[in-house]
Short mmCIF file of C-alpha atoms in Angstrom, two decimals:
data_model
loop_
_atom_site.label_atom_id
_atom_site.label_comp_id
_atom_site.label_asym_id
_atom_site.label_seq_id
_atom_site.Cartn_x
_atom_site.Cartn_y
_atom_site.Cartn_z
CA UNK Q 1 0.00 0.00 0.00
CA UNK Q 2 1.47 3.37 -0.98
CA UNK Q 3 2.41 6.15 1.44
CA UNK Q 4 -0.46 8.40 0.35
CA UNK Q 5 -2.99 5.70 1.20
CA UNK Q 6 -1.37 5.05 4.57
CA UNK Q 7 -1.54 8.75 5.40
CA UNK Q 8 -5.20 8.84 4.36
CA UNK Q 9 -5.86 5.88 6.62
CA UNK Q 10 -4.34 7.59 9.64
CA UNK Q 11 -6.51 10.62 8.99
CA UNK Q 12 -9.70 8.58 8.95
CA UNK Q 13 -8.90 6.03 11.62
CA UNK Q 14 -8.85 6.74 15.37
CA UNK Q 15 -6.80 4.59 17.71
CA UNK Q 16 -8.43 3.02 20.72
CA UNK Q 17 -8.73 4.90 24.01
CA UNK Q 18 -11.79 6.83 25.10
CA UNK Q 19 -12.13 10.56 24.47
CA UNK Q 20 -15.11 12.89 24.50
CA UNK Q 21 -14.51 13.40 20.77
CA UNK Q 22 -15.20 9.74 19.92
CA UNK Q 23 -18.23 9.15 17.73
CA UNK Q 24 -20.46 6.56 19.36
CA UNK Q 25 -23.58 4.62 18.44
CA UNK Q 26 -26.39 4.94 20.98
CA UNK Q 27 -29.07 3.04 19.05
CA UNK Q 28 -28.99 0.49 16.23
CA UNK Q 29 -32.15 -1.18 14.96
CA UNK Q 30 -33.51 -2.88 11.90
CA UNK Q 31 -36.71 -4.18 10.44
CA UNK Q 32 -37.03 -7.91 9.95
CA UNK Q 33 -35.33 -9.03 6.74
CA UNK Q 34 -37.83 -10.81 4.53
CA UNK Q 35 -37.80 -12.62 1.20
CA UNK Q 36 -38.25 -10.43 -1.85
CA UNK Q 37 -41.49 -10.91 -3.81
CA UNK Q 38 -42.97 -13.38 -1.33
CA UNK Q 39 -41.93 -12.37 2.18
CA UNK Q 40 -43.69 -10.30 4.79
CA UNK Q 41 -42.44 -6.93 3.51
CA UNK Q 42 -43.00 -7.51 -0.20
CA UNK Q 43 -45.83 -4.94 -0.35
CA UNK Q 44 -44.22 -2.38 1.96
CA UNK Q 45 -43.04 0.84 0.35
CA UNK Q 46 -39.46 2.01 0.81
CA UNK Q 47 -40.54 5.25 2.48
CA UNK Q 48 -42.56 3.32 5.06
CA UNK Q 49 -39.54 1.15 5.91
CA UNK Q 50 -37.28 4.18 6.24
CA UNK Q 51 -39.83 5.99 8.41
CA UNK Q 52 -40.07 2.95 10.69
CA UNK Q 53 -36.35 2.78 11.49
CA UNK Q 54 -35.53 6.50 11.70
CA UNK Q 55 -38.44 7.03 14.08
CA UNK Q 56 -37.42 3.89 15.92
CA UNK Q 57 -33.99 5.15 16.93
CA UNK Q 58 -35.55 8.35 18.28
CA UNK Q 59 -38.16 6.42 20.24
CA UNK Q 60 -35.44 4.24 21.79
CA UNK Q 61 -33.34 7.19 22.94
CA UNK Q 62 -35.75 10.06 23.48
CA UNK Q 63 -33.69 12.30 21.18
CA UNK Q 64 -35.85 14.98 19.55
CA UNK Q 65 -36.22 14.81 15.78
CA UNK Q 66 -35.18 18.45 15.49
CA UNK Q 67 -31.81 17.70 17.11
CA UNK Q 68 -30.69 15.56 14.17
CA UNK Q 69 -28.12 17.28 11.97
CA UNK Q 70 -28.46 14.96 8.98
CA UNK Q 71 -29.88 11.63 7.88
CA UNK Q 72 -27.85 9.49 5.47
CA UNK Q 73 -29.39 6.33 4.02
CA UNK Q 74 -27.61 3.75 1.89
CA UNK Q 75 -29.52 2.44 -1.12
CA UNK Q 76 -28.45 0.62 -4.26
CA UNK Q 77 -31.30 -0.35 -6.55
CA UNK Q 78 -33.85 2.40 -6.06
CA UNK Q 79 -33.73 5.11 -8.71
CA UNK Q 80 -31.38 7.78 -7.33
CA UNK Q 81 -33.67 10.77 -7.45
CA UNK Q 82 -36.76 8.77 -6.51
CA UNK Q 83 -35.09 7.06 -3.55
CA UNK Q 84 -33.79 10.42 -2.32
CA UNK Q 85 -37.34 11.76 -2.50
CA UNK Q 86 -38.70 8.68 -0.73
CA UNK Q 87 -36.26 9.19 2.13
CA UNK Q 88 -37.32 12.84 2.41
CA UNK Q 89 -40.97 11.76 2.43
CA UNK Q 90 -40.17 9.17 5.09
CA UNK Q 91 -38.84 11.91 7.36
CA UNK Q 92 -42.21 13.62 7.39
CA UNK Q 93 -44.01 10.32 8.02
CA UNK Q 94 -41.68 9.88 11.00
CA UNK Q 95 -42.37 13.34 12.42
CA UNK Q 96 -39.14 15.12 11.51
CA UNK Q 97 -39.28 18.89 10.99
CA UNK Q 98 -38.56 20.29 7.55
CA UNK Q 99 -35.22 21.75 8.70
CA UNK Q 100 -33.60 18.31 9.02
CA UNK Q 101 -31.83 17.32 5.77
CA UNK Q 102 -31.41 13.88 4.23
CA UNK Q 103 -29.35 12.29 1.49
CA UNK Q 104 -28.76 8.88 -0.07
CA UNK Q 105 -25.38 7.20 -0.58
CA UNK Q 106 -24.59 4.30 -2.92
CA UNK Q 107 -21.44 2.22 -2.61
CA UNK Q 108 -23.17 -0.95 -3.72
CA UNK Q 109 -23.34 -3.65 -1.03
CA UNK Q 110 -21.52 -1.50 1.54
CA UNK Q 111 -23.93 1.44 1.22
CA UNK Q 112 -25.38 1.06 4.71
CA UNK Q 113 -21.90 0.91 6.24
CA UNK Q 114 -20.74 3.78 4.06
CA UNK Q 115 -23.66 5.87 5.36
CA UNK Q 116 -22.46 5.24 8.92
CA UNK Q 117 -18.88 6.16 8.00
CA UNK Q 118 -20.12 9.36 6.32
CA UNK Q 119 -22.07 10.46 9.39
CA UNK Q 120 -19.08 9.67 11.62
CA UNK Q 121 -16.85 11.82 9.40
CA UNK Q 122 -19.32 14.71 9.46
CA UNK Q 123 -19.65 14.62 13.24
CA UNK Q 124 -15.87 14.50 13.64
CA UNK Q 125 -15.60 17.47 11.28
CA UNK Q 126 -18.01 19.50 13.36
CA UNK Q 127 -20.74 19.82 10.74
CA UNK Q 128 -23.33 18.69 13.29
CA UNK Q 129 -23.53 16.94 16.66
CA UNK Q 130 -26.01 14.12 16.07
CA UNK Q 131 -26.81 12.13 12.93
CA UNK Q 132 -28.76 9.11 11.73
CA UNK Q 133 -27.24 6.63 9.29
CA UNK Q 134 -28.77 3.52 7.84
CA UNK Q 135 -29.84 1.69 4.74
CA UNK Q 136 -32.87 0.60 2.76
CA UNK Q 137 -33.62 -1.86 -0.02
CA UNK Q 138 -36.89 -3.10 -1.43
CA UNK Q 139 -35.76 -5.76 -3.85
CA UNK Q 140 -39.39 -6.72 -4.38
CA UNK Q 141 -39.97 -3.36 -6.03
CA UNK Q 142 -36.50 -2.64 -7.41
CA UNK Q 143 -34.97 -5.70 -9.10
CA UNK Q 144 -31.35 -5.73 -10.18
CA UNK Q 145 -31.08 -4.44 -13.75
CA UNK Q 146 -28.88 -2.37 -16.06
CA UNK Q 147 -30.62 0.71 -17.45
CA UNK Q 148 -29.81 1.82 -20.97
CA UNK Q 149 -27.06 0.62 -23.30
CA UNK Q 150 -23.47 -0.33 -22.53
CA UNK Q 151 -20.61 1.79 -23.82
CA UNK Q 152 -18.83 -0.18 -26.59
CA UNK Q 153 -15.48 1.12 -25.27
CA UNK Q 154 -15.73 -1.52 -22.58
CA UNK Q 155 -14.48 -4.13 -25.05
CA UNK Q 156 -11.04 -2.46 -24.84
CA UNK Q 157 -10.76 -2.67 -21.04
CA UNK Q 158 -10.57 -6.04 -19.30
CA UNK Q 159 -10.98 -4.61 -15.79
CA UNK Q 160 -13.98 -2.59 -16.91
CA UNK Q 161 -15.56 -5.72 -18.36
CA UNK Q 162 -15.25 -7.33 -14.93
CA UNK Q 163 -17.57 -4.67 -13.53
CA UNK Q 164 -20.40 -6.08 -15.64
CA UNK Q 165 -19.96 -9.72 -14.72
CA UNK Q 166 -23.01 -11.23 -13.02
CA UNK Q 167 -22.23 -11.51 -9.32
CA UNK Q 168 -22.74 -15.27 -9.48
CA UNK Q 169 -19.93 -15.60 -12.00
CA UNK Q 170 -17.59 -13.61 -9.77
CA UNK Q 171 -18.43 -16.15 -7.07
CA UNK Q 172 -17.49 -18.94 -9.44
CA UNK Q 173 -14.23 -17.15 -10.22
CA UNK Q 174 -13.35 -16.95 -6.51
CA UNK Q 175 -14.17 -20.62 -5.98
CA UNK Q 176 -12.06 -21.74 -8.93
CA UNK Q 177 -9.12 -19.39 -8.42
CA UNK Q 178 -8.76 -20.09 -4.70
CA UNK Q 179 -9.91 -23.69 -4.55
CA UNK Q 180 -13.10 -23.35 -2.52
CA UNK Q 181 -14.97 -26.61 -3.00
CA UNK Q 182 -18.70 -27.11 -3.45
CA UNK Q 183 -18.77 -29.10 -0.21
CA UNK Q 184 -17.15 -26.25 1.74
CA UNK Q 185 -19.67 -23.80 0.33
CA UNK Q 186 -22.66 -26.00 1.11
CA UNK Q 187 -21.44 -26.68 4.64
CA UNK Q 188 -21.02 -22.95 5.21
CA UNK Q 189 -24.57 -22.34 3.96
CA UNK Q 190 -26.15 -25.01 6.14
CA UNK Q 191 -24.38 -23.61 9.19
CA UNK Q 192 -25.61 -20.10 8.36
CA UNK Q 193 -29.22 -21.32 8.37
CA UNK Q 194 -28.74 -23.33 11.57
CA UNK Q 195 -27.26 -20.33 13.40
CA UNK Q 196 -30.00 -17.98 12.19
CA UNK Q 197 -32.74 -20.39 13.25
CA UNK Q 198 -31.13 -20.83 16.66
CA UNK Q 199 -30.74 -17.06 17.09
CA UNK Q 200 -34.38 -16.47 16.19
CA UNK Q 201 -35.74 -19.19 18.43
CA UNK Q 202 -33.70 -17.98 21.42
CA UNK Q 203 -34.63 -14.30 20.92
CA UNK Q 204 -31.13 -13.27 19.99
CA UNK Q 205 -32.42 -10.68 17.49
CA UNK Q 206 -35.15 -9.22 19.70
CA UNK Q 207 -33.17 -6.15 20.78
CA UNK Q 208 -32.34 -5.12 17.23
CA UNK Q 209 -35.61 -5.82 15.39
CA UNK Q 210 -38.43 -3.29 15.28
CA UNK Q 211 -41.78 -4.76 14.18
CA UNK Q 212 -43.31 -3.35 11.00
CA UNK Q 213 -47.07 -2.78 10.80
CA UNK Q 214 -47.87 -3.10 7.14
CA UNK Q 215 -50.05 -4.67 4.47
CA UNK Q 216 -49.76 -7.98 2.65
CA UNK Q 217 -51.44 -8.68 -0.68
CA UNK Q 218 -52.28 -12.25 -1.59
CA UNK Q 219 -50.94 -12.81 -5.11
CA UNK Q 220 -53.63 -15.30 -6.02
CA UNK Q 221 -56.75 -13.57 -4.71
CA UNK Q 222 -55.61 -9.94 -4.55
CA UNK Q 223 -56.89 -9.82 -0.97
CA UNK Q 224 -55.13 -7.22 1.16
CA UNK Q 225 -54.77 -7.65 4.88
CA UNK Q 226 -52.95 -5.85 7.68
CA UNK Q 227 -50.08 -7.73 9.30
CA UNK Q 228 -47.26 -7.18 11.77
CA UNK Q 229 -43.87 -8.44 10.59
CA UNK Q 230 -41.67 -9.12 13.59
CA UNK Q 231 -39.24 -11.84 12.49
CA UNK Q 232 -36.88 -12.59 9.62
CA UNK Q 233 -38.38 -15.14 7.25
CA UNK Q 234 -35.48 -16.29 5.08
CA UNK Q 235 -33.89 -18.98 7.22
CA UNK Q 236 -34.90 -22.63 6.85
CA UNK Q 237 -35.17 -24.79 9.93
CA UNK Q 238 -33.66 -28.25 9.66
CA UNK Q 239 -31.95 -27.58 6.35
CA UNK Q 240 -29.66 -30.52 5.63
CA UNK Q 241 -26.39 -30.70 3.78
CA UNK Q 242 -27.86 -33.49 1.67
CA UNK Q 243 -30.65 -31.22 0.44
CA UNK Q 244 -28.34 -28.33 -0.37
CA UNK Q 245 -25.96 -30.62 -2.26
CA UNK Q 246 -28.78 -31.66 -4.61
CA UNK Q 247 -29.22 -28.12 -5.96
CA UNK Q 248 -27.93 -27.40 -9.44
CA UNK Q 249 -25.40 -24.64 -10.16
CA UNK Q 250 -27.20 -21.37 -10.84
CA UNK Q 251 -24.68 -19.49 -13.00
CA UNK Q 252 -22.28 -21.97 -14.57
CA UNK Q 253 -23.42 -25.53 -15.38
CA UNK Q 254 -20.00 -26.79 -14.33
CA UNK Q 255 -19.76 -24.46 -11.34
CA UNK Q 256 -20.43 -24.67 -7.61
CA UNK Q 257 -22.54 -21.59 -6.77
CA UNK Q 258 -26.20 -22.47 -6.24
CA UNK Q 259 -29.32 -20.86 -4.86
CA UNK Q 260 -28.53 -22.69 -1.63
CA UNK Q 261 -25.06 -21.26 -1.02
CA UNK Q 262 -25.70 -17.69 -2.18
CA UNK Q 263 -27.39 -14.79 -0.40
CA UNK Q 264 -31.12 -14.28 -0.76
CA UNK Q 265 -32.67 -11.20 -2.38
CA UNK Q 266 -34.59 -9.46 0.36
CA UNK Q 267 -36.41 -6.41 1.68
CA UNK Q 268 -35.50 -4.44 4.78
CA UNK Q 269 -34.18 -1.29 6.42
CA UNK Q 270 -31.90 -0.41 9.33
CA UNK Q 271 -30.75 2.72 11.14
CA UNK Q 272 -28.21 3.84 13.72
CA UNK Q 273 -28.11 6.99 15.87
CA UNK Q 274 -24.64 8.51 16.26
CA UNK Q 275 -23.17 11.38 18.28
CA UNK Q 276 -19.99 12.41 20.07
CA UNK Q 277 -19.29 10.67 23.36
CA UNK Q 278 -19.57 14.01 25.16
CA UNK Q 279 -23.09 14.43 23.78
CA UNK Q 280 -24.11 10.93 24.81
CA UNK Q 281 -22.78 11.55 28.32
CA UNK Q 282 -24.60 14.86 28.56
CA UNK Q 283 -27.86 13.17 27.60
CA UNK Q 284 -27.27 10.15 29.81
CA UNK Q 285 -27.57 7.73 26.89
CA UNK Q 286 -26.05 4.23 27.04
CA UNK Q 287 -23.38 3.62 24.41
CA UNK Q 288 -23.64 0.52 22.24
CA UNK Q 289 -20.26 1.01 20.61
CA UNK Q 290 -17.57 3.40 19.43
CA UNK Q 291 -16.73 3.71 15.73
CA UNK Q 292 -12.96 3.17 15.51
CA UNK Q 293 -11.97 2.89 11.85
CA UNK Q 294 -13.21 2.41 8.32
CA UNK Q 295 -11.57 1.10 5.19
CA UNK Q 296 -12.80 0.82 1.60
CA UNK Q 297 -10.37 -0.70 -0.91
CA UNK Q 298 -10.69 -1.71 -4.55
CA UNK Q 299 -9.97 -5.21 -5.85
CA UNK Q 300 -10.18 -7.01 -9.21
CA UNK Q 301 -13.87 -6.77 -10.25
CA UNK Q 302 -13.87 -10.33 -11.60
CA UNK Q 303 -13.17 -11.66 -8.08
CA UNK Q 304 -14.96 -8.90 -6.18
CA UNK Q 305 -15.83 -11.34 -3.39
CA UNK Q 306 -12.31 -11.18 -1.93
CA UNK Q 307 -13.01 -7.63 -0.72
CA UNK Q 308 -13.28 -8.47 3.01
CA UNK Q 309 -9.91 -10.24 2.95
CA UNK Q 310 -8.33 -6.95 1.84
CA UNK Q 311 -10.42 -4.40 3.74
CA UNK Q 312 -10.45 -6.10 7.15
CA UNK Q 313 -6.66 -6.05 7.71
CA UNK Q 314 -6.55 -2.37 6.74
CA UNK Q 315 -9.37 -1.41 9.11
CA UNK Q 316 -7.72 -3.37 11.94
CA UNK Q 317 -4.40 -1.66 11.28
CA UNK Q 318 -6.02 1.76 11.24
CA UNK Q 319 -7.59 1.03 14.64
CA UNK Q 320 -4.19 0.12 16.08
CA UNK Q 321 -5.21 -3.50 16.65
CA UNK Q 322 -4.33 -7.05 15.65
CA UNK Q 323 -6.69 -9.61 14.12
CA UNK Q 324 -6.43 -11.58 17.36
CA UNK Q 325 -7.97 -8.61 19.21
CA UNK Q 326 -11.27 -8.95 17.34
CA UNK Q 327 -13.93 -10.87 19.22
CA UNK Q 328 -16.71 -10.95 16.61
CA UNK Q 329 -16.97 -10.56 12.84
CA UNK Q 330 -20.07 -9.78 10.79
CA UNK Q 331 -18.95 -10.58 7.25
CA UNK Q 332 -21.67 -10.35 4.63
CA UNK Q 333 -22.34 -13.71 3.01
CA UNK Q 334 -22.87 -12.54 -0.55
CA UNK Q 335 -21.77 -16.04 -1.54
CA UNK Q 336 -20.43 -18.92 0.51
CA UNK Q 337 -17.43 -19.08 -1.84
CA UNK Q 338 -16.20 -15.59 -1.05
CA UNK Q 339 -17.10 -15.68 2.65
CA UNK Q 340 -15.27 -19.01 3.04
CA UNK Q 341 -12.25 -17.71 1.14
CA UNK Q 342 -12.08 -14.50 3.19
CA UNK Q 343 -12.22 -16.39 6.48
CA UNK Q 344 -9.57 -18.86 5.37
CA UNK Q 345 -7.30 -16.14 3.98
CA UNK Q 346 -7.43 -14.20 7.25
CA UNK Q 347 -7.19 -17.32 9.42
CA UNK Q 348 -10.41 -16.48 11.26
CA UNK Q 349 -12.01 -18.69 13.88
CA UNK Q 350 -15.42 -19.49 12.39
CA UNK Q 351 -16.88 -19.51 15.90
CA UNK Q 352 -16.38 -15.73 15.85
CA UNK Q 353 -17.87 -15.15 12.38
CA UNK Q 354 -21.59 -14.52 11.81
CA UNK Q 355 -22.49 -16.25 15.05
CA UNK Q 356 -26.19 -15.65 14.40
CA UNK Q 357 -26.10 -16.58 10.74
CA UNK Q 358 -25.60 -14.32 7.75
CA UNK Q 359 -27.03 -13.26 4.42
CA UNK Q 360 -27.34 -16.80 3.08
CA UNK Q 361 -29.99 -17.42 5.73
CA UNK Q 362 -31.20 -13.93 6.60
CA UNK Q 363 -31.00 -12.25 3.19
CA UNK Q 364 -29.03 -9.41 1.62
CA UNK Q 365 -31.13 -6.27 1.00
CA UNK Q 366 -28.19 -4.51 -0.64
CA UNK Q 367 -28.34 -0.96 0.67
CA UNK Q 368 -29.49 -2.08 4.10
CA UNK Q 369 -26.91 -4.79 4.74
CA UNK Q 370 -24.09 -2.69 6.20
CA UNK Q 371 -26.41 -1.06 8.73
CA UNK Q 372 -28.13 -4.39 9.46
CA UNK Q 373 -24.80 -6.06 10.15
CA UNK Q 374 -23.81 -3.18 12.42
CA UNK Q 375 -26.97 -3.53 14.49
CA UNK Q 376 -26.52 -7.29 14.74
CA UNK Q 377 -22.85 -6.95 15.69
CA UNK Q 378 -23.33 -4.29 18.37
CA UNK Q 379 -26.17 -6.07 20.13
CA UNK Q 380 -24.32 -9.38 20.07
CA UNK Q 381 -21.18 -7.71 21.43
CA UNK Q 382 -23.27 -6.34 24.29
CA UNK Q 383 -24.72 -9.76 25.09
CA UNK Q 384 -21.31 -11.43 25.06
CA UNK Q 385 -19.32 -8.65 26.70
CA UNK Q 386 -17.09 -8.46 23.60
CA UNK Q 387 -14.68 -5.57 23.22
CA UNK Q 388 -13.95 -5.34 19.49
CA UNK Q 389 -15.99 -6.27 16.46
CA UNK Q 390 -15.87 -5.83 12.70
CA UNK Q 391 -18.46 -5.40 9.95
CA UNK Q 392 -17.23 -6.16 6.43
CA UNK Q 393 -18.48 -7.02 2.97
CA UNK Q 394 -17.45 -7.42 -0.63
CA UNK Q 395 -18.78 -4.82 -3.06
CA UNK Q 396 -20.08 -5.23 -6.58
CA UNK Q 397 -17.70 -3.85 -9.26
CA UNK Q 398 -14.71 -4.86 -7.16
CA UNK Q 399 -14.21 -3.41 -3.67
CA UNK Q 400 -14.26 -4.36 -0.03
CA UNK Q 401 -15.22 -2.36 3.03
CA UNK Q 402 -14.74 -2.88 6.75
CA UNK Q 403 -15.29 -0.98 9.99
CA UNK Q 404 -14.04 -1.63 13.51
CA UNK Q 405 -16.29 -1.01 16.50
CA UNK Q 406 -15.33 -0.99 20.17
CA UNK Q 407 -17.74 -1.75 22.97
CA UNK Q 408 -17.59 0.17 26.23
#
């Protein structure tokens, strides 16, 4: 890594050790994550999901809506101008005054984490004292698609071509290049489901999930009814390795990535409330965690899944820590191939990784994921008495992102 990048890292990362200038998270919540097009939130509008979580963090802390300096929401698939408008609309649904601004950020699968990093940077810079950061995706309403034509110049640039590869093929590339077997991927997937089921049944997610009062339309009859969605619905109880191994490859007939060992397309939203430690102390608010460092690094687009293996070491270094200092990891399971590779490359203890399951079982609502993982991590760190944790993910078009959090 060149000297300029190292200097940039030291500017953005803060070493451990409490100060009143630390930016801390005092609330982190999420909606349930549900299956796109058939799950409990399939008929819920994006603005309703955003309103639910941004109001939720205020309700949990008693912070007045007018005290918020900015709201930043990650989103990937929603039309840029429309999603920005929806987030502004959501503010009014949630009771925010017109003076509070909002914006949307898109760094693909890390958008929710990027939103948190952006609010941290703004608070550190003195732009405002308190901010909300989160993410939203309604993959039922906004499917993955490429709008318009593709520039023919791309035929002259191999790296640029990699940016257009279907994500499933990048998973196949990781599996082939780094020798991740089909069996390893399927075992990883089955364990993800088992952990998510166990976490749900034991109430492990209760502190982070806010129920959503919404509507559900029966596709066959058109009947609309009111429901309350209070649990994730993607995980499968009792899923066996034998059943997963029977699934056919989804992207390459000779490949190993299947619907069973890849993340689910999903709907959901999440939000965090951030402020300086001095502000949290003044208000008497309990601190869930301190934001210590953030790293976003580019990688070869054709093997974009390796992103966490590159971003995690940089974020740890910026925080002045060693990998052995990290108690828990929330690494997005875009595909079992890339999650398995990243864990093996970094020599991680799998008992510390995605202890309550990951995106293979819970789902991956793209713009929400980074904020969802942060909420899951911080609440699990509190339950376990952990000191340091990491959120990380690979990013479509070839990047990785990671952030280090410290618990009080």
